[in-house]
Amino acid sequence: MPVEKVLVLHGPNLNLLGSREPDVYGEFTLDEINNELKKRGKSLDIEVDCHQSNHEGALIDHIHDSTENYRGILINPAALTHYSYALRDALIASGLPLVEIHLTNVFAREPFRHHSVVSPIADGLIYGLGLDSYLLGLEALVNIIKKS
Ligand code: DQA
């Protein structure tokens, strides 16, 4: 039974995966991503809790309320990536190792997606690999935790 836990946070609109712009984001659903993450977590001997919200404040509250239960955070902040200083501050306040991921190659998309307010405070960033962005991000986060 793993004792270490990581928190996976998904930002706005990611609940729509599967039906939202499938040509851009793929056909898998958020539940499928979460199941894959939990499976990979098992093989890495770490428990994975997943949480999605469409609300900036709800994500921030969740970080405040649960930080002490986790050893690290894997986050796809979705559109909040590009402007949410409040989310960034909450992630800093958590004091936890942080890996940021994106399903798509944000640098190949509209210019407003090229800037992330989260990346400068993250330990690492993985993007453009679809579901693999999440799975590789989880592996990287677990490596960071094991080294600490
Ligand atoms: C995204 C990229 C963001 O620009 C966008 O707002 C999203 C998803 C991605 O995973 O590629 O909602 O974070």
PDB file of C-alpha atoms and ligand atoms in Angstrom:
ATOM      1  CA  MET A   1       0.000   0.000   0.000  1.00  0.00           C
ATOM      2  CA  PRO A   2       1.688   3.281  -1.104  1.00  0.00           C
ATOM      3  CA  VAL A   3       2.011   5.889   1.633  1.00  0.00           C
ATOM      4  CA  GLU A   4       3.129   8.795  -0.543  1.00  0.00           C
ATOM      5  CA  LYS A   5       0.483  10.768  -2.415  1.00  0.00           C
ATOM      6  CA  VAL A   6       0.545  13.271  -5.276  1.00  0.00           C
ATOM      7  CA  LEU A   7      -2.180  15.677  -6.310  1.00  0.00           C
ATOM      8  CA  VAL A   8      -3.153  16.012  -9.969  1.00  0.00           C
ATOM      9  CA  LEU A   9      -4.998  19.251 -10.756  1.00  0.00           C
ATOM     10  CA  HIS A  10      -6.885  19.901 -13.983  1.00  0.00           C
ATOM     11  CA  GLY A  11      -8.040  23.423 -14.844  1.00  0.00           C
ATOM     12  CA  PRO A  12     -11.085  24.826 -16.635  1.00  0.00           C
ATOM     13  CA  ASN A  13     -12.778  22.989 -19.496  1.00  0.00           C
ATOM     14  CA  LEU A  14     -10.704  19.839 -19.103  1.00  0.00           C
ATOM     15  CA  ASN A  15     -13.866  18.092 -17.861  1.00  0.00           C
ATOM     16  CA  LEU A  16     -14.990  18.328 -21.503  1.00  0.00           C
ATOM     17  CA  LEU A  17     -12.135  16.223 -22.867  1.00  0.00           C
ATOM     18  CA  GLY A  18     -13.445  13.676 -25.323  1.00  0.00           C
ATOM     19  CA  SER A  19     -15.997  16.059 -26.797  1.00  0.00           C
ATOM     20  CA  ARG A  20     -14.034  19.353 -26.666  1.00  0.00           C
ATOM     21  CA  GLU A  21     -12.176  20.031 -29.948  1.00  0.00           C
ATOM     22  CA  PRO A  22     -11.117  16.355 -30.316  1.00  0.00           C
ATOM     23  CA  ASP A  23      -8.913  17.261 -33.300  1.00  0.00           C
ATOM     24  CA  VAL A  24      -6.869  19.463 -30.909  1.00  0.00           C
ATOM     25  CA  TYR A  25      -7.112  17.639 -27.578  1.00  0.00           C
ATOM     26  CA  GLY A  26      -7.722  14.018 -28.582  1.00  0.00           C
ATOM     27  CA  GLU A  27     -10.628  11.674 -27.989  1.00  0.00           C
ATOM     28  CA  PHE A  28      -9.822  10.440 -24.502  1.00  0.00           C
ATOM     29  CA  THR A  29     -11.908  11.630 -21.573  1.00  0.00           C
ATOM     30  CA  LEU A  30     -10.713  13.093 -18.276  1.00  0.00           C
ATOM     31  CA  ASP A  31     -11.786   9.890 -16.496  1.00  0.00           C
ATOM     32  CA  GLU A  32      -9.597   7.873 -18.851  1.00  0.00           C
ATOM     33  CA  ILE A  33      -6.633  10.174 -18.140  1.00  0.00           C
ATOM     34  CA  ASN A  34      -7.215   9.890 -14.390  1.00  0.00           C
ATOM     35  CA  ASN A  35      -7.418   6.084 -14.604  1.00  0.00           C
ATOM     36  CA  GLU A  36      -4.165   5.916 -16.574  1.00  0.00           C
ATOM     37  CA  LEU A  37      -2.501   8.202 -14.012  1.00  0.00           C
ATOM     38  CA  LYS A  38      -3.691   6.053 -11.113  1.00  0.00           C
ATOM     39  CA  LYS A  39      -2.418   2.910 -12.889  1.00  0.00           C
ATOM     40  CA  ARG A  40       0.979   4.497 -13.571  1.00  0.00           C
ATOM     41  CA  GLY A  41       1.027   5.735  -9.972  1.00  0.00           C
ATOM     42  CA  LYS A  42       0.549   2.159  -8.741  1.00  0.00           C
ATOM     43  CA  SER A  43       3.525   0.966 -10.774  1.00  0.00           C
ATOM     44  CA  LEU A  44       5.569   3.851  -9.295  1.00  0.00           C
ATOM     45  CA  ASP A  45       4.326   3.022  -5.791  1.00  0.00           C
ATOM     46  CA  ILE A  46       2.576   6.366  -5.305  1.00  0.00           C
ATOM     47  CA  GLU A  47      -1.080   7.177  -4.759  1.00  0.00           C
ATOM     48  CA  VAL A  48      -2.602   9.651  -7.228  1.00  0.00           C
ATOM     49  CA  ASP A  49      -5.577  11.882  -6.321  1.00  0.00           C
ATOM     50  CA  CYS A  50      -7.162  13.833  -9.185  1.00  0.00           C
ATOM     51  CA  HIS A  51      -9.206  17.005  -8.996  1.00  0.00           C
ATOM     52  CA  GLN A  52     -10.717  19.178 -11.740  1.00  0.00           C
ATOM     53  CA  SER A  53     -12.451  22.527 -11.462  1.00  0.00           C
ATOM     54  CA  ASN A  54     -13.673  25.207 -13.827  1.00  0.00           C
ATOM     55  CA  HIS A  55     -13.194  27.790 -11.063  1.00  0.00           C
ATOM     56  CA  GLU A  56      -9.909  29.473 -10.211  1.00  0.00           C
ATOM     57  CA  GLY A  57     -10.908  29.995  -6.558  1.00  0.00           C
ATOM     58  CA  ALA A  58     -12.023  26.378  -6.142  1.00  0.00           C
ATOM     59  CA  LEU A  59      -8.645  25.142  -7.382  1.00  0.00           C
ATOM     60  CA  ILE A  60      -6.896  27.548  -5.001  1.00  0.00           C
ATOM     61  CA  ASP A  61      -9.087  26.417  -2.063  1.00  0.00           C
ATOM     62  CA  HIS A  62      -8.313  22.806  -2.905  1.00  0.00           C
ATOM     63  CA  ILE A  63      -4.561  23.545  -2.870  1.00  0.00           C
ATOM     64  CA  HIS A  64      -4.865  25.337   0.496  1.00  0.00           C
ATOM     65  CA  ASP A  65      -6.969  22.578   2.049  1.00  0.00           C
ATOM     66  CA  SER A  66      -4.996  19.588   0.903  1.00  0.00           C
ATOM     67  CA  THR A  67      -1.347  20.582   0.616  1.00  0.00           C
ATOM     68  CA  GLU A  68      -0.283  18.779   3.781  1.00  0.00           C
ATOM     69  CA  ASN A  69      -1.574  15.449   2.413  1.00  0.00           C
ATOM     70  CA  TYR A  70       0.679  15.475  -0.646  1.00  0.00           C
ATOM     71  CA  ARG A  71       4.334  15.239  -1.639  1.00  0.00           C
ATOM     72  CA  GLY A  72       3.928  16.976  -5.007  1.00  0.00           C
ATOM     73  CA  ILE A  73       1.570  18.541  -7.530  1.00  0.00           C
ATOM     74  CA  LEU A  74       1.114  17.722 -11.223  1.00  0.00           C
ATOM     75  CA  ILE A  75      -0.959  20.427 -12.875  1.00  0.00           C
ATOM     76  CA  ASN A  76      -2.539  21.198 -16.207  1.00  0.00           C
ATOM     77  CA  PRO A  77      -3.776  24.712 -15.409  1.00  0.00           C
ATOM     78  CA  ALA A  78      -5.505  24.949 -18.844  1.00  0.00           C
ATOM     79  CA  ALA A  79      -6.345  28.585 -19.717  1.00  0.00           C
ATOM     80  CA  LEU A  80      -5.377  29.739 -16.185  1.00  0.00           C
ATOM     81  CA  THR A  81      -1.801  28.972 -17.255  1.00  0.00           C
ATOM     82  CA  HIS A  82      -1.692  32.163 -19.207  1.00  0.00           C
ATOM     83  CA  TYR A  83      -2.890  34.706 -16.634  1.00  0.00           C
ATOM     84  CA  SER A  84      -3.649  33.391 -13.137  1.00  0.00           C
ATOM     85  CA  TYR A  85      -1.236  34.996 -10.700  1.00  0.00           C
ATOM     86  CA  ALA A  86      -3.588  33.861  -7.905  1.00  0.00           C
ATOM     87  CA  LEU A  87      -3.146  30.195  -8.864  1.00  0.00           C
ATOM     88  CA  ARG A  88       0.590  30.729  -9.216  1.00  0.00           C
ATOM     89  CA  ASP A  89       0.773  32.252  -5.722  1.00  0.00           C
ATOM     90  CA  ALA A  90      -1.190  29.341  -4.224  1.00  0.00           C
ATOM     91  CA  LEU A  91       1.178  26.856  -5.869  1.00  0.00           C
ATOM     92  CA  ILE A  92       4.183  28.733  -4.461  1.00  0.00           C
ATOM     93  CA  ALA A  93       2.563  28.830  -0.997  1.00  0.00           C
ATOM     94  CA  SER A  94       2.081  25.040  -1.086  1.00  0.00           C
ATOM     95  CA  GLY A  95       5.873  24.658  -1.059  1.00  0.00           C
ATOM     96  CA  LEU A  96       5.483  21.376  -2.978  1.00  0.00           C
ATOM     97  CA  PRO A  97       7.437  20.142  -5.999  1.00  0.00           C
ATOM     98  CA  LEU A  98       5.489  21.108  -9.104  1.00  0.00           C
ATOM     99  CA  VAL A  99       5.329  19.780 -12.658  1.00  0.00           C
ATOM    100  CA  GLU A 100       3.248  21.655 -15.253  1.00  0.00           C
ATOM    101  CA  ILE A 101       1.882  19.807 -18.254  1.00  0.00           C
ATOM    102  CA  HIS A 102      -0.133  20.574 -21.382  1.00  0.00           C
ATOM    103  CA  LEU A 103      -1.762  18.143 -23.765  1.00  0.00           C
ATOM    104  CA  THR A 104      -0.989  20.321 -26.771  1.00  0.00           C
ATOM    105  CA  ASN A 105       2.128  22.058 -28.028  1.00  0.00           C
ATOM    106  CA  VAL A 106       1.134  25.489 -26.745  1.00  0.00           C
ATOM    107  CA  PHE A 107       4.027  27.099 -28.656  1.00  0.00           C
ATOM    108  CA  ALA A 108       2.560  25.950 -31.968  1.00  0.00           C
ATOM    109  CA  ARG A 109      -0.775  27.598 -31.151  1.00  0.00           C
ATOM    110  CA  GLU A 110      -2.102  31.161 -30.695  1.00  0.00           C
ATOM    111  CA  PRO A 111       0.434  33.679 -29.291  1.00  0.00           C
ATOM    112  CA  PHE A 112      -1.504  34.132 -26.019  1.00  0.00           C
ATOM    113  CA  ARG A 113      -0.778  30.457 -25.242  1.00  0.00           C
ATOM    114  CA  HIS A 114       2.988  30.963 -25.540  1.00  0.00           C
ATOM    115  CA  HIS A 115       3.198  32.615 -22.134  1.00  0.00           C
ATOM    116  CA  SER A 116       2.791  30.734 -18.850  1.00  0.00           C
ATOM    117  CA  VAL A 117       2.761  32.430 -15.452  1.00  0.00           C
ATOM    118  CA  VAL A 118       3.186  28.967 -13.883  1.00  0.00           C
ATOM    119  CA  SER A 119       6.293  27.740 -15.754  1.00  0.00           C
ATOM    120  CA  PRO A 120       8.770  30.023 -13.906  1.00  0.00           C
ATOM    121  CA  ILE A 121       7.774  28.472 -10.566  1.00  0.00           C
ATOM    122  CA  ALA A 122       7.526  24.867 -11.801  1.00  0.00           C
ATOM    123  CA  ASP A 123      10.288  22.299 -11.431  1.00  0.00           C
ATOM    124  CA  GLY A 124       9.592  21.211 -14.991  1.00  0.00           C
ATOM    125  CA  LEU A 125       7.250  21.472 -17.933  1.00  0.00           C
ATOM    126  CA  ILE A 126       6.057  18.827 -20.405  1.00  0.00           C
ATOM    127  CA  TYR A 127       3.805  19.717 -23.323  1.00  0.00           C
ATOM    128  CA  GLY A 128       2.551  18.581 -26.696  1.00  0.00           C
ATOM    129  CA  LEU A 129       2.418  14.828 -26.053  1.00  0.00           C
ATOM    130  CA  GLY A 130      -1.265  14.329 -25.294  1.00  0.00           C
ATOM    131  CA  LEU A 131      -1.917  11.721 -22.601  1.00  0.00           C
ATOM    132  CA  ASP A 132       1.835  11.059 -22.444  1.00  0.00           C
ATOM    133  CA  SER A 133       2.365  14.619 -21.166  1.00  0.00           C
ATOM    134  CA  TYR A 134       0.468  13.601 -18.025  1.00  0.00           C
ATOM    135  CA  LEU A 135       2.173  10.204 -17.668  1.00  0.00           C
ATOM    136  CA  LEU A 136       5.693  11.531 -18.254  1.00  0.00           C
ATOM    137  CA  GLY A 137       4.902  14.466 -15.950  1.00  0.00           C
ATOM    138  CA  LEU A 138       3.897  12.027 -13.205  1.00  0.00           C
ATOM    139  CA  GLU A 139       7.106  10.037 -13.650  1.00  0.00           C
ATOM    140  CA  ALA A 140       9.182  13.228 -13.490  1.00  0.00           C
ATOM    141  CA  LEU A 141       7.361  14.388 -10.358  1.00  0.00           C
ATOM    142  CA  VAL A 142       7.900  11.036  -8.638  1.00  0.00           C
ATOM    143  CA  ASN A 143      11.615  11.192  -9.512  1.00  0.00           C
ATOM    144  CA  ILE A 144      11.827  14.659  -7.955  1.00  0.00           C
ATOM    145  CA  ILE A 145      10.058  13.422  -4.808  1.00  0.00           C
ATOM    146  CA  LYS A 146      12.290  10.332  -4.505  1.00  0.00           C
ATOM    147  CA  LYS A 147      15.404  12.500  -4.738  1.00  0.00           C
ATOM    148  CA  SER A 148      14.212  14.942  -2.069  1.00  0.00           C
TER     149      SER A 148
HETATM  150  C1  DQA B   1      -4.030  23.292 -22.431  1.00  0.00           C
HETATM  151  C2  DQA B   1      -3.560  24.485 -23.280  1.00  0.00           C
HETATM  152  C3  DQA B   1      -4.261  25.765 -22.830  1.00  0.00           C
HETATM  153  O1  DQA B   1      -3.838  26.862 -23.632  1.00  0.00           O
HETATM  154  C4  DQA B   1      -5.766  25.615 -22.994  1.00  0.00           C
HETATM  155  O2  DQA B   1      -6.424  26.779 -22.510  1.00  0.00           O
HETATM  156  C5  DQA B   1      -6.305  24.384 -22.358  1.00  0.00           C
HETATM  157  C6  DQA B   1      -5.533  23.146 -22.434  1.00  0.00           C
HETATM  158  C7  DQA B   1      -3.426  21.953 -22.923  1.00  0.00           C
HETATM  159  O3  DQA B   1      -3.478  21.000 -22.153  1.00  0.00           O
HETATM  160  O4  DQA B   1      -2.939  21.869 -24.055  1.00  0.00           O
HETATM  161  O5  DQA B   1      -7.424  24.365 -21.858  1.00  0.00           O
HETATM  162  O6  DQA B   1      -3.572  23.494 -21.087  1.00  0.00           O
END
